[in-house]
Amino acid sequence: TQYDSTSNNNDTTTISVATQGTTSGALCGNDYTRGSGHYIEIDDNATLDMGATDDFTIEFWHIPDDGGTQNVWLAKKNDITNNEEAGYTLYNWTDSKIYFKLGDGTDGYQCTSGNAYTNGNLYYRGFVCDKDVGIILYENGANVAVGWSYGTYANVGDMTNALKLRL
């Protein structure tokens, strides 16, 4: 279990990890989620549901080692191929680029990183979702893409769903 230090109490539940709480160099250790079926969950909570006018940011450290295969890194929706499904997801595709997709059940939006990543390198990634600007993707502090590859972010409304957030 990883504990949320905020008043939101979004603590995680470990479903399956390769090594728990021992990632070298990580503050207090991190869960090492490598391969199929390794993930952690956060129960559904209103603080994780994004409304029609909400701006939000997602940040994380990442060392990819997937060899160009498709992997979902974060999901609060069930189907990454369904652009309009309510919720949001962050994943890589076989082109080693990062994709961030969100939808409200009717409209969807997708932003793609401009650069392919290199397996084995440590990356600090950030995704700023701003209704006035769109989605801005950061890699190690540098803006790697602004814009979209599908839909219009301003058209996406309430992304609320009853799903757990899976990491």
XYZ file of N, CA and C in Angstrom:
501
model
N 0.840 -1.188 0.000
C 0.000 0.000 0.000
C 0.877 1.240 0.000
N 0.531 2.193 -0.868
C 1.156 3.518 -0.865
C 0.108 4.473 -0.321
N 0.499 5.331 0.597
C -0.461 6.197 1.267
C -0.449 7.601 0.684
N -1.626 8.140 0.426
C -1.811 9.500 -0.059
C -1.545 10.449 1.107
N -0.632 11.377 0.917
C -0.290 12.314 1.994
C -1.236 13.511 2.049
N -2.206 13.573 1.125
C -3.169 14.666 1.132
C -4.412 14.258 1.915
N -5.312 15.191 2.081
C -6.567 14.901 2.775
C -7.547 14.113 1.904
N -7.184 13.838 0.641
C -8.073 13.087 -0.258
C -8.142 11.607 0.078
N -7.139 11.097 0.783
C -7.089 9.679 1.170
C -7.185 8.724 -0.009
N -6.505 9.051 -1.091
C -6.476 8.175 -2.264
C -5.332 7.173 -2.144
N -5.371 6.339 -1.109
C -4.355 5.321 -0.908
C -4.497 4.242 -1.972
N -3.410 3.563 -2.267
C -3.434 2.535 -3.300
C -3.657 1.155 -2.702
N -4.107 0.253 -3.548
C -4.170 -1.162 -3.234
C -3.290 -1.867 -4.247
N -2.324 -2.616 -3.768
C -1.436 -3.330 -4.662
C -2.123 -4.592 -5.149
N -2.264 -4.714 -6.460
C -2.867 -5.900 -7.053
C -1.779 -6.930 -7.325
N -0.755 -6.519 -8.005
C 0.382 -7.389 -8.269
C 1.551 -6.521 -8.685
N 2.689 -6.714 -8.056
C 3.902 -5.993 -8.434
C 5.055 -6.978 -8.458
N 6.093 -6.638 -9.224
C 7.270 -7.497 -9.275
C 8.037 -7.408 -7.956
N 8.213 -6.179 -7.444
C 8.892 -5.947 -6.172
C 8.204 -4.791 -5.496
N 7.800 -4.952 -4.262
C 7.080 -3.890 -3.576
C 7.990 -3.093 -2.659
N 7.921 -1.747 -2.832
C 8.543 -0.814 -1.903
C 10.047 -0.835 -1.838
N 10.727 -1.287 -2.897
C 12.178 -1.371 -2.822
C 12.888 -0.775 -4.026
N 12.210 0.014 -4.842
C 12.833 0.563 -6.029
C 13.992 1.453 -5.625
N 15.166 1.168 -6.119
C 16.378 1.896 -5.771
C 16.266 3.366 -6.151
N 16.644 4.246 -5.245
C 16.671 5.670 -5.507
C 15.331 6.356 -5.348
N 14.270 5.642 -5.057
C 12.944 6.234 -4.939
C 12.680 6.637 -3.497
N 12.004 7.735 -3.330
C 11.627 8.207 -2.011
C 10.730 7.180 -1.344
N 11.142 6.646 -0.210
C 10.384 5.643 0.548
C 10.141 4.360 -0.242
N 10.838 4.159 -1.332
C 10.618 2.971 -2.155
C 9.396 3.139 -3.025
N 9.374 2.484 -4.144
C 8.230 2.497 -5.052
C 7.908 1.076 -5.433
N 6.701 0.848 -5.853
C 6.352 -0.468 -6.365
C 6.887 -0.598 -7.782
N 7.494 -1.724 -8.070
C 8.041 -2.010 -9.382
C 7.003 -2.819 -10.134
N 6.324 -2.183 -11.072
C 5.247 -2.821 -11.822
C 5.743 -3.137 -13.216
N 6.225 -4.334 -13.385
C 6.797 -4.715 -14.666
C 6.008 -5.891 -15.235
N 5.542 -5.699 -16.449
C 4.935 -6.808 -17.155
C 3.434 -6.912 -16.965
N 2.872 -7.882 -17.615
C 1.437 -8.095 -17.632
C 0.903 -8.433 -16.244
N -0.192 -7.796 -15.868
C -0.849 -8.095 -14.615
C -0.263 -7.417 -13.389
N 0.780 -6.620 -13.539
C 1.373 -5.900 -12.415
C 0.819 -4.481 -12.398
N 0.072 -4.143 -11.356
C -0.469 -2.799 -11.253
C -0.944 -2.534 -9.838
N -1.232 -1.269 -9.574
C -1.834 -0.860 -8.315
C -3.125 -0.120 -8.642
N -4.035 -0.046 -7.681
C -5.329 0.603 -7.894
C -5.587 1.633 -6.812
N -6.375 2.623 -7.186
C -6.915 3.594 -6.236
C -8.427 3.539 -6.406
N -9.147 3.321 -5.310
C -10.607 3.245 -5.385
C -11.189 4.507 -5.997
N -12.339 4.358 -6.652
C -13.035 5.498 -7.238
C -13.265 6.561 -6.168
N -12.983 7.799 -6.524
C -13.111 8.917 -5.605
C -13.400 10.149 -6.450
N -14.274 11.012 -5.983
C -14.643 12.219 -6.739
C -13.424 13.080 -7.077
N -12.365 13.022 -6.272
C -11.168 13.829 -6.559
C -10.416 13.328 -7.784
N -10.727 12.122 -8.245
C -10.077 11.565 -9.433
C -10.940 11.696 -10.678
N -12.168 12.180 -10.534
C -13.063 12.405 -11.666
C -12.933 13.850 -12.111
N -12.703 14.038 -13.388
C -12.508 15.380 -13.921
C -13.804 15.884 -14.530
N -14.222 17.061 -14.110
C -15.448 17.668 -14.618
C -15.216 18.409 -15.913
N -16.261 19.001 -16.420
C -16.220 19.677 -17.719
C -15.291 20.889 -17.718
N -15.076 21.520 -16.578
C -14.242 22.727 -16.545
C -12.967 22.533 -15.735
N -12.689 21.309 -15.304
C -11.519 21.056 -14.461
C -10.230 21.035 -15.266
N -9.223 21.706 -14.741
C -7.854 21.581 -15.226
C -7.156 20.628 -14.270
N -6.241 19.818 -14.781
C -5.515 18.910 -13.903
C -4.149 18.577 -14.479
N -3.282 18.053 -13.614
C -1.924 17.682 -13.982
C -1.637 16.280 -13.484
N -0.952 15.509 -14.295
C -0.483 14.180 -13.918
C 1.023 14.176 -14.109
N 1.756 13.741 -13.073
C 3.215 13.682 -13.150
C 3.694 12.347 -12.610
N 4.788 11.818 -13.205
C 5.341 10.557 -12.724
C 6.746 10.348 -13.275
N 7.500 9.484 -12.593
C 8.805 9.014 -13.052
C 8.607 7.688 -13.771
N 9.426 7.457 -14.801
C 9.200 6.270 -15.615
C 10.500 5.815 -16.262
N 10.769 4.524 -16.204
C 11.865 3.906 -16.954
C 11.238 2.864 -17.871
N 11.019 3.195 -19.144
C 10.390 2.224 -20.038
C 11.334 1.077 -20.368
N 10.793 -0.101 -20.427
C 11.562 -1.275 -20.844
C 10.663 -2.235 -21.621
N 9.787 -1.659 -22.426
C 8.753 -2.451 -23.066
C 9.094 -2.930 -24.464
N 10.218 -2.496 -25.001
C 10.612 -2.982 -26.320
C 9.645 -2.645 -27.440
N 8.939 -1.518 -27.328
C 8.041 -1.087 -28.391
C 6.694 -1.779 -28.410
N 6.311 -2.408 -27.312
C 4.989 -3.003 -27.239
C 4.026 -2.025 -26.585
N 2.749 -2.220 -26.787
C 1.727 -1.337 -26.217
C 1.575 -1.618 -24.726
N 1.584 -0.565 -23.909
C 1.391 -0.689 -22.472
C 0.545 0.455 -21.955
N -0.385 0.151 -21.067
C -1.181 1.175 -20.408
C -0.498 1.494 -19.087
N -0.213 2.775 -18.836
C 0.491 3.188 -17.623
C -0.466 3.727 -16.574
N -1.559 4.299 -17.005
C -2.533 4.884 -16.090
C -3.882 4.819 -16.788
N -4.917 4.376 -16.085
C -6.231 4.276 -16.734
C -7.355 4.504 -15.739
N -8.245 5.386 -16.103
C -9.536 5.536 -15.421
C -10.614 5.461 -16.507
N -10.417 4.526 -17.395
C -11.378 4.152 -18.426
C -11.037 2.734 -18.842
N -11.983 2.025 -19.458
C -11.784 0.610 -19.760
C -11.157 0.340 -21.114
N -11.419 1.174 -22.100
C -11.051 0.847 -23.478
C -10.207 1.964 -24.067
N -8.903 1.736 -24.228
C -8.051 2.799 -24.773
C -8.306 3.047 -26.247
N -8.970 2.115 -26.929
C -9.252 2.325 -28.346
C -10.517 3.146 -28.562
N -11.329 3.329 -27.513
C -12.565 4.096 -27.623
C -12.272 5.543 -27.205
N -12.175 6.425 -28.198
C -11.808 7.814 -27.921
C -12.833 8.543 -27.070
N -14.100 8.192 -27.202
C -15.154 8.955 -26.548
C -15.512 8.437 -25.154
N -15.108 7.231 -24.779
C -15.487 6.664 -23.481
C -15.118 7.616 -22.344
N -15.998 7.744 -21.355
C -15.768 8.647 -20.227
C -14.565 8.186 -19.415
N -13.668 9.119 -19.132
C -12.476 8.835 -18.335
C -11.220 9.283 -19.056
N -10.078 8.801 -18.582
C -8.801 9.180 -19.176
C -7.814 8.024 -19.051
N -6.845 8.004 -19.955
C -5.822 6.965 -19.951
C -4.527 7.500 -20.532
N -3.442 6.950 -20.051
C -2.094 7.304 -20.503
C -1.407 6.006 -20.903
N -0.882 5.937 -22.110
C -0.292 4.694 -22.590
C 0.745 4.963 -23.656
N 1.525 3.940 -23.977
C 2.420 4.026 -25.124
C 1.914 3.072 -26.189
N 2.299 3.367 -27.412
C 1.929 2.529 -28.544
C 3.190 1.877 -29.065
N 3.079 1.072 -30.080
C 4.232 0.356 -30.618
C 5.267 1.285 -31.249
N 4.920 2.554 -31.445
C 5.866 3.525 -32.002
C 6.723 4.177 -30.912
N 6.605 3.709 -29.661
C 7.350 4.235 -28.510
C 7.061 5.705 -28.253
N 5.862 6.136 -28.579
C 5.406 7.486 -28.241
C 4.362 7.388 -27.150
N 4.165 8.488 -26.420
C 3.221 8.549 -25.319
C 1.903 9.116 -25.841
N 0.801 8.520 -25.421
C -0.531 8.973 -25.798
C -1.345 9.238 -24.537
N -2.032 10.360 -24.520
C -2.942 10.682 -23.427
C -4.307 10.898 -24.049
N -5.284 10.110 -23.602
C -6.612 10.142 -24.204
C -7.643 10.361 -23.116
N -8.633 11.195 -23.411
C -9.726 11.402 -22.469
C -11.020 11.592 -23.229
N -12.127 11.328 -22.531
C -13.429 11.446 -23.162
C -14.523 11.622 -22.128
N -15.702 12.020 -22.600
C -16.838 12.260 -21.704
C -18.032 11.355 -22.006
N -17.864 10.394 -22.881
C -18.958 9.519 -23.278
C -19.509 9.882 -24.644
N -19.270 11.116 -25.085
C -19.708 11.577 -26.404
C -18.533 12.109 -27.211
N -17.750 13.000 -26.620
C -16.591 13.592 -27.289
C -15.307 13.055 -26.681
N -14.275 12.998 -27.504
C -12.982 12.530 -27.044
C -11.865 13.424 -27.538
N -10.700 13.265 -26.916
C -9.526 14.060 -27.245
C -8.300 13.201 -27.002
N -7.319 13.332 -27.867
C -6.070 12.590 -27.697
C -4.900 13.478 -28.042
N -3.869 13.423 -27.235
C -2.629 14.141 -27.481
C -1.497 13.127 -27.528
N -0.534 13.361 -28.403
C 0.570 12.430 -28.611
C 1.898 13.153 -28.434
N 2.851 12.488 -27.812
C 4.190 13.079 -27.691
C 4.830 13.143 -29.070
N 5.637 14.151 -29.278
C 6.312 14.301 -30.560
C 7.506 13.382 -30.703
N 8.078 12.952 -29.587
C 9.305 12.166 -29.616
C 9.065 10.746 -29.139
N 9.757 9.812 -29.759
C 9.770 8.448 -29.236
C 10.737 8.412 -28.059
N 10.465 7.559 -27.075
C 11.353 7.450 -25.933
C 12.353 6.325 -26.168
N 13.380 6.275 -25.319
C 14.409 5.254 -25.395
C 14.268 4.322 -24.200
N 14.161 3.039 -24.444
C 14.069 2.069 -23.356
C 15.281 2.167 -22.446
N 15.042 2.042 -21.144
C 16.118 2.048 -20.161
C 16.465 3.421 -19.617
N 15.987 4.488 -20.250
C 16.262 5.840 -19.760
C 15.221 6.244 -18.715
N 15.643 7.020 -17.723
C 14.734 7.549 -16.714
C 14.105 8.832 -17.236
N 12.778 8.921 -17.168
C 12.048 10.096 -17.627
C 11.160 10.624 -16.509
N 11.086 11.932 -16.436
C 10.091 12.580 -15.583
C 9.057 13.146 -16.532
N 7.820 12.678 -16.437
C 6.778 13.064 -17.382
C 5.683 13.844 -16.681
N 5.156 14.807 -17.390
C 4.042 15.588 -16.888
C 3.048 15.870 -17.999
N 1.774 15.852 -17.637
C 0.691 16.124 -18.570
C -0.199 17.166 -17.930
N -0.187 18.360 -18.482
C -1.016 19.448 -17.975
C -2.230 19.545 -18.874
N -3.396 19.414 -18.289
C -4.653 19.485 -19.033
C -5.329 20.793 -18.665
N -5.332 21.716 -19.603
C -5.849 23.059 -19.388
C -6.925 23.328 -20.434
N -8.151 23.579 -19.994
C -9.269 23.773 -20.926
C -9.041 24.931 -21.895
N -8.220 25.918 -21.508
C -7.970 27.057 -22.390
C -6.864 26.791 -23.402
N -5.962 25.851 -23.096
C -4.790 25.612 -23.937
C -4.834 24.251 -24.620
N -5.300 23.257 -23.912
C -5.253 21.880 -24.391
C -4.375 21.076 -23.464
N -3.774 20.030 -23.973
C -2.884 19.195 -23.177
C -1.446 19.515 -23.549
N -0.644 19.751 -22.546
C 0.776 20.015 -22.736
C 1.530 18.832 -22.134
N 2.403 18.213 -22.906
C 3.175 17.071 -22.441
C 4.601 17.517 -22.156
N 5.073 17.170 -20.969
C 6.447 17.499 -20.582
C 7.246 16.217 -20.404
N 8.496 16.290 -20.847
C 9.430 15.187 -20.643
C 10.715 15.784 -20.100
N 11.068 15.404 -18.870
C 12.250 15.939 -18.196
C 12.256 17.468 -18.212
N 11.094 18.060 -18.000
C 10.951 19.507 -17.908
C 10.775 20.238 -19.226
N 10.938 19.559 -20.357
C 10.811 20.199 -21.666
C 9.448 19.874 -22.278
N 8.847 20.861 -22.901
C 7.575 20.667 -23.597
C 7.844 19.859 -24.860
N 7.276 18.652 -24.938
C 7.522 17.794 -26.102
C 6.349 17.774 -27.075
N 5.205 18.309 -26.669
C 4.074 18.382 -27.590
C 2.990 19.256 -26.977
N 2.422 20.088 -27.798
C 1.224 20.824 -27.411
C 0.264 20.614 -28.553
N -0.941 20.221 -28.240
C -1.891 20.039 -29.317
C -2.560 18.700 -29.237
N -3.053 18.249 -30.358
C -3.916 17.097 -30.330
C -3.715 16.268 -31.581
N -4.104 15.012 -31.497
C -4.117 14.162 -32.675
C -5.517 13.625 -32.937
N -6.452 13.972 -32.044
C -7.844 13.567 -32.231
C -8.724 14.477 -31.382
N -9.790 14.994 -31.942
C -10.805 15.716 -31.183
C -10.406 17.123 -30.760
N -11.276 17.750 -29.992
C -11.077 19.100 -29.465
C -11.276 19.057 -27.962
N -10.238 19.387 -27.213
C -10.285 19.282 -25.758
C -11.418 20.111 -25.167
N -11.648 21.293 -25.704
C -12.695 22.165 -25.170
C -14.094 21.546 -25.292
N -14.271 20.597 -26.219
C -15.564 19.938 -26.390
C -15.810 18.825 -25.380
N -14.749 18.354 -24.734
C -14.891 17.252 -23.779
C -15.490 17.799 -22.487
N -16.575 17.186 -22.062
C -17.256 17.614 -20.843
C -16.837 16.786 -19.648
N -17.781 16.432 -18.826
C -17.552 15.710 -17.585
C -17.033 14.300 -17.863
N -15.870 13.970 -17.322
C -15.239 12.654 -17.532
C -15.503 11.690 -16.391
N -16.470 12.002 -15.539
C -16.758 11.194 -14.362
C -17.167 9.775 -14.743
N -16.616 8.805 -14.019
C -17.045 7.420 -14.119
C -16.834 6.754 -12.772
N -17.291 5.535 -12.615
C -17.209 4.829 -11.335
C -16.049 3.852 -11.294
N -15.079 4.014 -12.180
C -13.960 3.073 -12.257
C -12.854 3.434 -11.267
N -12.098 2.421 -10.891
C -10.894 2.651 -10.102
C -9.813 3.210 -11.018
N -8.893 3.967 -10.449
C -7.718 4.432 -11.194
C -6.672 3.330 -11.081
N -6.205 2.845 -12.226
C -5.209 1.785 -12.256
C -3.878 2.358 -12.730
N -2.831 2.044 -11.998
C -1.470 2.497 -12.324
C -0.566 1.295 -12.475
